[in-house]
Short mmCIF file of C-alpha atoms in Angstrom, two decimals:
data_model
loop_
_atom_site.label_atom_id
_atom_site.label_comp_id
_atom_site.label_asym_id
_atom_site.label_seq_id
_atom_site.Cartn_x
_atom_site.Cartn_y
_atom_site.Cartn_z
CA MET A 1 0.41 6.66 -20.03
CA SER A 2 0.91 5.97 -16.53
CA ALA A 3 -0.72 5.58 -13.04
CA ILE A 4 -1.65 8.54 -10.81
CA ILE A 5 -0.77 7.35 -7.21
CA SER A 6 -2.78 9.22 -4.62
CA GLY A 7 -1.65 8.19 -1.09
CA SER A 8 0.77 9.04 1.71
CA VAL A 9 4.55 9.56 1.59
CA ALA A 10 6.09 9.11 5.07
CA PHE A 11 9.19 8.20 6.94
CA ASP A 12 9.22 5.01 9.09
CA THR A 13 11.27 5.11 12.05
CA ILE A 14 11.55 1.27 13.21
CA MET A 15 12.89 0.32 16.60
CA VAL A 16 13.43 -3.13 18.23
CA PHE A 17 12.96 -3.78 21.83
CA HIS A 18 15.08 -6.71 22.85
CA ASP A 19 12.47 -8.04 25.46
CA ARG A 20 8.73 -8.42 25.63
CA PHE A 21 6.24 -5.63 26.43
CA ARG A 22 4.18 -7.96 28.70
CA ASN A 23 7.27 -8.05 31.01
CA HIS A 24 7.08 -4.34 31.64
CA ILE A 25 3.40 -3.56 31.49
CA LEU A 26 1.37 -4.43 34.64
CA PRO A 27 -2.23 -4.86 33.45
CA GLU A 28 -3.46 -3.73 36.89
CA GLN A 29 -1.47 -0.41 36.46
CA VAL A 30 -2.41 0.71 32.86
CA HIS A 31 -4.49 3.53 34.30
CA ILE A 32 -1.03 5.05 35.44
CA LEU A 33 1.23 3.69 32.59
CA ASN A 34 4.65 5.22 32.60
CA VAL A 35 7.01 3.04 30.82
CA SER A 36 10.43 3.44 28.76
CA PHE A 37 11.82 0.94 26.36
CA LEU A 38 15.55 0.76 25.52
CA VAL A 39 15.91 0.33 21.79
CA PRO A 40 19.39 -0.47 20.77
CA GLN A 41 18.23 -1.16 17.03
CA LEU A 42 16.80 1.70 15.26
CA ARG A 43 16.52 2.51 11.25
CA ARG A 44 14.91 5.06 9.32
CA GLU A 45 13.02 3.79 6.27
CA TYR A 46 11.20 5.64 3.41
CA GLY A 47 7.55 4.47 3.32
CA GLY A 48 3.88 5.71 2.98
CA CYS A 49 1.48 3.78 0.68
CA ALA A 50 1.95 6.09 -2.40
CA GLY A 51 5.97 6.23 -1.98
CA ASN A 52 6.05 2.18 -1.70
CA ILE A 53 3.63 1.58 -4.58
CA ALA A 54 5.56 4.03 -6.73
CA TYR A 55 8.86 2.50 -6.07
CA ASN A 56 7.65 -0.91 -6.90
CA LEU A 57 5.85 0.09 -10.08
CA LYS A 58 8.91 1.92 -11.15
CA MET A 59 11.07 -1.10 -10.83
CA LEU A 60 8.43 -3.08 -12.92
CA GLY A 61 9.11 -0.46 -15.71
CA GLU A 62 6.41 2.13 -15.55
CA GLU A 63 6.63 5.85 -14.99
CA PRO A 64 4.37 6.38 -11.57
CA LEU A 65 3.08 9.82 -10.87
CA THR A 66 2.85 10.29 -7.20
CA LEU A 67 0.15 12.65 -5.75
CA ALA A 68 0.99 13.48 -2.29
CA THR A 69 1.87 16.32 0.43
CA VAL A 70 4.90 16.36 2.34
CA GLY A 71 6.66 18.46 4.94
CA ALA A 72 9.79 20.50 5.12
CA ASP A 73 11.84 17.57 6.17
CA ILE A 74 11.36 15.56 2.94
CA GLY A 75 14.98 16.27 1.78
CA SER A 76 16.53 12.83 2.02
CA TYR A 77 13.43 11.06 0.81
CA ALA A 78 13.30 13.21 -2.24
CA ASP A 79 16.89 12.57 -2.93
CA TRP A 80 16.00 8.89 -2.80
CA MET A 81 13.16 9.27 -5.24
CA THR A 82 15.41 11.23 -7.50
CA SER A 83 18.12 8.61 -7.48
CA HIS A 84 15.57 5.90 -8.62
CA GLY A 85 14.17 8.17 -11.24
CA ILE A 86 10.74 8.50 -9.69
CA GLU A 87 8.78 11.60 -10.79
CA GLN A 88 7.96 14.07 -8.14
CA ARG A 89 6.24 17.00 -9.80
CA TYR A 90 2.91 16.33 -8.16
CA ILE A 91 4.34 15.93 -4.68
CA SER A 92 3.66 19.20 -2.91
CA THR A 93 6.01 20.40 -0.03
CA LEU A 94 3.91 22.25 2.79
CA ASN A 95 6.81 23.88 4.77
CA GLU A 96 4.74 24.68 7.70
CA HIS A 97 4.44 20.84 8.37
CA TYR A 98 6.67 17.74 8.93
CA THR A 99 6.27 14.78 6.56
CA ALA A 100 3.94 11.96 7.94
CA GLN A 101 5.79 9.54 9.90
CA ALA A 102 5.45 6.46 11.96
CA TYR A 103 7.45 5.58 14.98
CA ILE A 104 7.19 1.91 15.32
CA THR A 105 8.67 -0.27 18.38
CA THR A 106 8.52 -4.13 18.02
CA ASP A 107 9.27 -6.48 20.85
CA MET A 108 10.69 -10.09 20.71
CA ASP A 109 6.99 -11.57 20.37
CA ASP A 110 6.48 -9.24 17.34
CA ASN A 111 4.02 -7.07 19.14
CA GLN A 112 4.06 -3.39 18.02
CA ILE A 113 3.40 -0.11 19.62
CA THR A 114 3.13 2.64 16.97
CA ALA A 115 2.90 6.24 17.25
CA PHE A 116 1.85 8.05 13.83
CA HIS A 117 2.07 11.74 13.18
CA PRO A 118 0.08 12.59 9.93
CA GLY A 119 1.75 15.86 9.46
CA ALA A 120 1.35 17.28 5.82
CA MET A 121 -0.59 14.04 4.94
CA GLY A 122 -3.52 15.74 6.68
CA ASP A 123 -3.56 18.52 3.97
CA ALA A 124 -3.53 16.02 1.10
CA HIS A 125 -6.85 17.78 -0.15
CA LYS A 126 -4.71 20.75 -0.95
CA VAL A 127 -3.34 19.09 -4.17
CA ASP A 128 -5.57 18.01 -7.15
CA VAL A 129 -5.43 15.10 -9.52
CA PRO A 130 -3.29 16.02 -12.50
CA THR A 131 -6.23 15.18 -15.21
CA ASP A 132 -3.92 16.44 -17.93
CA ALA A 133 -0.81 14.42 -17.10
CA GLY A 134 -1.69 11.32 -19.29
CA GLY A 135 -2.64 9.19 -16.49
CA LYS A 136 -4.27 5.88 -17.87
CA VAL A 137 -5.25 4.55 -14.39
CA GLY A 138 -5.25 5.88 -10.69
CA VAL A 139 -5.19 4.53 -7.14
CA VAL A 140 -6.65 6.23 -4.10
CA ALA A 141 -4.50 4.71 -1.39
CA PRO A 142 -4.57 5.53 2.42
CA ASN A 143 -3.92 9.29 2.99
CA GLY A 144 -5.62 12.22 4.73
CA PRO A 145 -9.46 11.20 4.54
CA GLU A 146 -10.43 14.66 3.04
CA GLY A 147 -7.88 14.16 0.35
CA MET A 148 -9.03 10.52 -0.40
CA VAL A 149 -12.64 11.84 -0.84
CA LYS A 150 -11.65 14.56 -3.11
CA HIS A 151 -9.17 12.57 -5.38
CA ALA A 152 -11.76 9.82 -5.88
CA ARG A 153 -14.43 12.33 -6.99
CA GLN A 154 -11.56 14.05 -9.27
CA PHE A 155 -10.93 10.69 -10.89
CA VAL A 156 -14.62 10.07 -11.38
CA ASP A 157 -15.03 13.60 -12.93
CA ALA A 158 -12.05 13.03 -15.16
CA GLY A 159 -12.98 9.64 -16.39
CA ILE A 160 -9.84 8.10 -14.94
CA PRO A 161 -10.59 4.46 -13.64
CA PHE A 162 -9.08 3.94 -10.38
CA ILE A 163 -8.36 1.40 -7.66
CA PHE A 164 -9.99 2.17 -4.23
CA ASP A 165 -7.44 0.80 -1.82
CA PRO A 166 -8.75 1.99 1.85
CA GLY A 167 -6.14 0.01 3.78
CA GLN A 168 -5.49 1.25 7.33
CA ALA A 169 -7.65 4.60 6.54
CA MET A 170 -10.89 2.58 6.47
CA PRO A 171 -11.83 3.31 10.11
CA ALA A 172 -11.98 7.02 9.08
CA PHE A 173 -14.98 6.41 6.85
CA ASP A 174 -18.57 5.65 7.42
CA GLY A 175 -20.69 3.25 5.57
CA ASP A 176 -22.20 5.89 3.19
CA GLN A 177 -18.59 7.26 2.43
CA LEU A 178 -17.39 3.77 1.56
CA ARG A 179 -20.18 3.21 -0.52
CA GLU A 180 -19.50 6.25 -2.48
CA PHE A 181 -16.00 5.11 -3.09
CA VAL A 182 -17.17 1.72 -4.09
CA GLU A 183 -19.68 3.30 -6.47
CA GLY A 184 -16.93 5.68 -8.07
CA ALA A 185 -14.14 3.07 -8.26
CA THR A 186 -13.38 0.76 -11.32
CA TRP A 187 -11.62 -1.65 -8.99
CA VAL A 188 -11.52 -2.35 -5.18
CA ALA A 189 -8.45 -3.92 -3.37
CA VAL A 190 -8.61 -4.94 0.26
CA ASN A 191 -7.03 -7.65 2.46
CA ASP A 192 -8.95 -10.39 4.08
CA TYR A 193 -9.54 -8.33 7.34
CA GLU A 194 -10.50 -5.15 5.38
CA SER A 195 -12.84 -6.94 3.31
CA ARG A 196 -14.85 -8.02 6.42
CA LEU A 197 -14.82 -4.62 7.78
CA LEU A 198 -15.96 -3.16 4.15
CA THR A 199 -18.88 -5.54 4.16
CA GLU A 200 -19.80 -4.82 7.86
CA LYS A 201 -19.70 -1.00 7.34
CA THR A 202 -21.36 -0.91 3.86
CA HIS A 203 -23.89 -3.60 4.64
CA MET A 204 -22.97 -5.20 1.36
CA GLU A 205 -21.73 -8.72 0.68
CA LEU A 206 -18.48 -9.34 -1.26
CA GLU A 207 -20.55 -10.23 -4.37
CA ASP A 208 -22.53 -7.05 -4.05
CA ILE A 209 -19.34 -4.96 -4.09
CA ALA A 210 -17.95 -7.05 -7.05
CA ASN A 211 -20.97 -6.47 -8.98
CA LYS A 212 -20.41 -2.60 -8.73
CA VAL A 213 -16.85 -2.83 -9.99
CA GLU A 214 -14.72 -4.42 -12.74
CA ALA A 215 -12.82 -6.41 -10.20
CA LEU A 216 -12.62 -6.75 -6.40
CA ILE A 217 -9.33 -8.04 -5.30
CA VAL A 218 -9.14 -9.74 -1.90
CA THR A 219 -5.57 -10.64 -0.59
CA ARG A 220 -5.46 -13.71 1.94
CA GLY A 221 -1.64 -13.72 2.80
CA ALA A 222 -0.27 -17.12 2.54
CA GLU A 223 -3.37 -18.41 1.02
CA GLY A 224 -3.02 -16.08 -2.13
CA SER A 225 -5.74 -13.83 -3.32
CA HIS A 226 -9.23 -13.98 -4.81
CA ILE A 227 -10.21 -11.70 -7.74
CA TYR A 228 -14.04 -11.38 -8.10
CA THR A 229 -14.67 -10.32 -11.82
CA ASN A 230 -17.49 -10.86 -14.28
CA GLY A 231 -19.39 -13.20 -12.17
CA GLN A 232 -16.54 -15.44 -11.22
CA ILE A 233 -13.74 -15.87 -8.56
CA ILE A 234 -10.27 -16.27 -9.88
CA HIS A 235 -7.86 -17.88 -7.23
CA VAL A 236 -4.15 -16.48 -7.55
CA PRO A 237 -1.87 -18.70 -5.32
CA ALA A 238 0.83 -16.90 -3.14
CA ALA A 239 4.22 -16.96 -4.76
CA PRO A 240 6.57 -19.18 -2.68
CA ILE A 241 9.11 -17.27 -0.69
CA SER A 242 12.46 -18.12 0.91
CA GLN A 243 12.05 -16.36 4.23
CA VAL A 244 9.81 -13.82 5.98
CA ALA A 245 12.08 -10.92 6.73
CA ASP A 246 9.27 -8.10 7.02
CA PRO A 247 5.66 -8.23 5.86
CA THR A 248 5.53 -4.31 5.93
CA GLY A 249 4.75 -3.07 2.58
CA CYS A 250 3.65 -6.14 1.07
CA GLY A 251 0.32 -4.86 0.06
CA ASP A 252 1.73 -1.92 -1.50
CA ALA A 253 3.97 -4.12 -3.76
CA PHE A 254 1.12 -6.22 -4.47
CA ARG A 255 -0.91 -3.13 -5.63
CA ALA A 256 1.91 -2.09 -7.85
CA GLY A 257 1.54 -5.48 -9.60
CA LEU A 258 -1.94 -4.74 -9.96
CA LEU A 259 -1.38 -1.46 -11.75
CA PHE A 260 1.30 -2.90 -13.90
CA GLY A 261 -1.16 -5.32 -15.26
CA LEU A 262 -3.85 -2.84 -15.62
CA LEU A 263 -1.54 -0.45 -17.57
CA ARG A 264 -0.38 -3.35 -19.78
CA ASP A 265 -3.95 -4.54 -20.35
CA LEU A 266 -3.04 -8.11 -19.10
CA ASP A 267 -5.60 -10.66 -18.21
CA TRP A 268 -6.60 -11.12 -14.42
CA GLU A 269 -4.78 -14.39 -13.99
CA THR A 270 -1.47 -12.88 -15.13
CA THR A 271 -2.01 -9.57 -13.31
CA GLY A 272 -2.72 -11.43 -9.91
CA ARG A 273 0.44 -13.62 -10.39
CA ILE A 274 2.58 -10.52 -11.03
CA ALA A 275 1.21 -8.86 -8.17
CA SER A 276 1.60 -12.06 -5.92
CA LEU A 277 5.23 -12.37 -6.94
CA MET A 278 5.96 -8.69 -6.17
CA GLY A 279 4.43 -9.22 -2.66
CA ALA A 280 6.56 -12.29 -2.10
CA ILE A 281 9.80 -10.51 -3.15
CA LYS A 282 9.27 -7.59 -0.71
CA VAL A 283 8.39 -9.98 2.22
CA GLU A 284 11.85 -11.36 1.75
CA GLN A 285 13.54 -8.09 2.63
CA SER A 286 13.35 -5.84 5.50
CA GLY A 287 12.09 -2.28 4.95
CA THR A 288 9.56 -1.15 2.34
CA GLN A 289 11.79 0.10 -0.54
CA ASN A 290 15.06 -1.97 -0.03
CA HIS A 291 14.18 -4.90 -2.47
CA THR A 292 15.11 -4.86 -6.31
CA ILE A 293 14.10 -7.01 -9.21
CA ASP A 294 15.55 -7.80 -12.64
CA ALA A 295 13.72 -8.98 -15.55
CA ASP A 296 15.38 -12.28 -15.98
CA SER A 297 15.16 -13.48 -12.25
CA PHE A 298 11.66 -12.19 -12.21
CA LYS A 299 10.65 -14.15 -15.17
CA SER A 300 12.31 -17.25 -14.08
CA ARG A 301 10.84 -17.09 -10.61
CA TYR A 302 7.30 -16.29 -12.17
CA GLU A 303 7.64 -19.45 -14.32
CA SER A 304 8.89 -21.54 -11.27
CA ALA A 305 6.06 -20.41 -9.09
CA PHE A 306 3.09 -20.59 -11.53
CA GLY A 307 4.26 -22.98 -14.16
CA THR A 308 3.75 -20.76 -17.14
CA ARG A 309 6.01 -18.24 -18.95
CA LEU A 310 5.60 -14.52 -18.46
CA ASP A 311 5.58 -13.01 -21.91
CA VAL A 312 5.67 -9.24 -21.22
CA ALA A 313 8.58 -6.85 -20.58
CA ILE A 314 9.67 -6.30 -17.13
CA GLY A 315 11.90 -3.24 -16.08
CA ARG A 316 13.73 -1.01 -18.08
#
């Protein structure tokens, strides 16, 4: 049994501008903006929410099933997934499109200017949830809006419990659509900002949302996370980190930890702590899929962070 991960697979082109945008953008002239930034640092990363979750879940020892649409330029990313043993049978290549990609320029103040091309992701609704693939749980992560709606409904119809993880796709939905997602989901996972947006759009309090699902998970960065379940709130502390190299993809690593706990039928305290540690390991490394784990160091670090042993198999 494994997890079916509906979401985006994307290239992230990351550039660093060795100055500050504010030194080159004149507020009184933004109506005729025409600027160019020299970016001597550039790297291309493999990303997308589904791709990142699958990468992290595979490292933990599970066999994720990625459900996504990609373009004709997917070659190197497909090779990367193959080299890491990530199943691709439910990733559909649409040759008339490029793969989704983000072009991110960061300045010395950590401000970012991002251009995002959805490409094949916009046709995510053209693939179906593989209901006969042995998926024990699913997740609806940021993707083409029509695809997110379709896959959530297919999970419900197939009786496959799933996490609703709206992320950056939340602005694409109105309150009625978000309430439908919540009604169909078994679990909801959001960060602190997203939780406020979700309550504002649905006109529901966090407790109301929690009462409709088995668990509502709200991450709060360095303050850890809160898991609302069975009428109680479980506080999970953030795992200590050695450095903050790059927070991008931290939420996806965290969600892989949640899926791992659900697949192994672990209690919420243990599940939340595994997720927290996965997020911490990701934060310490630049890029969304450049970090690695091994069982011994993971368990040692878990015990050091939370004061209890982790008695579950990790990795292969």
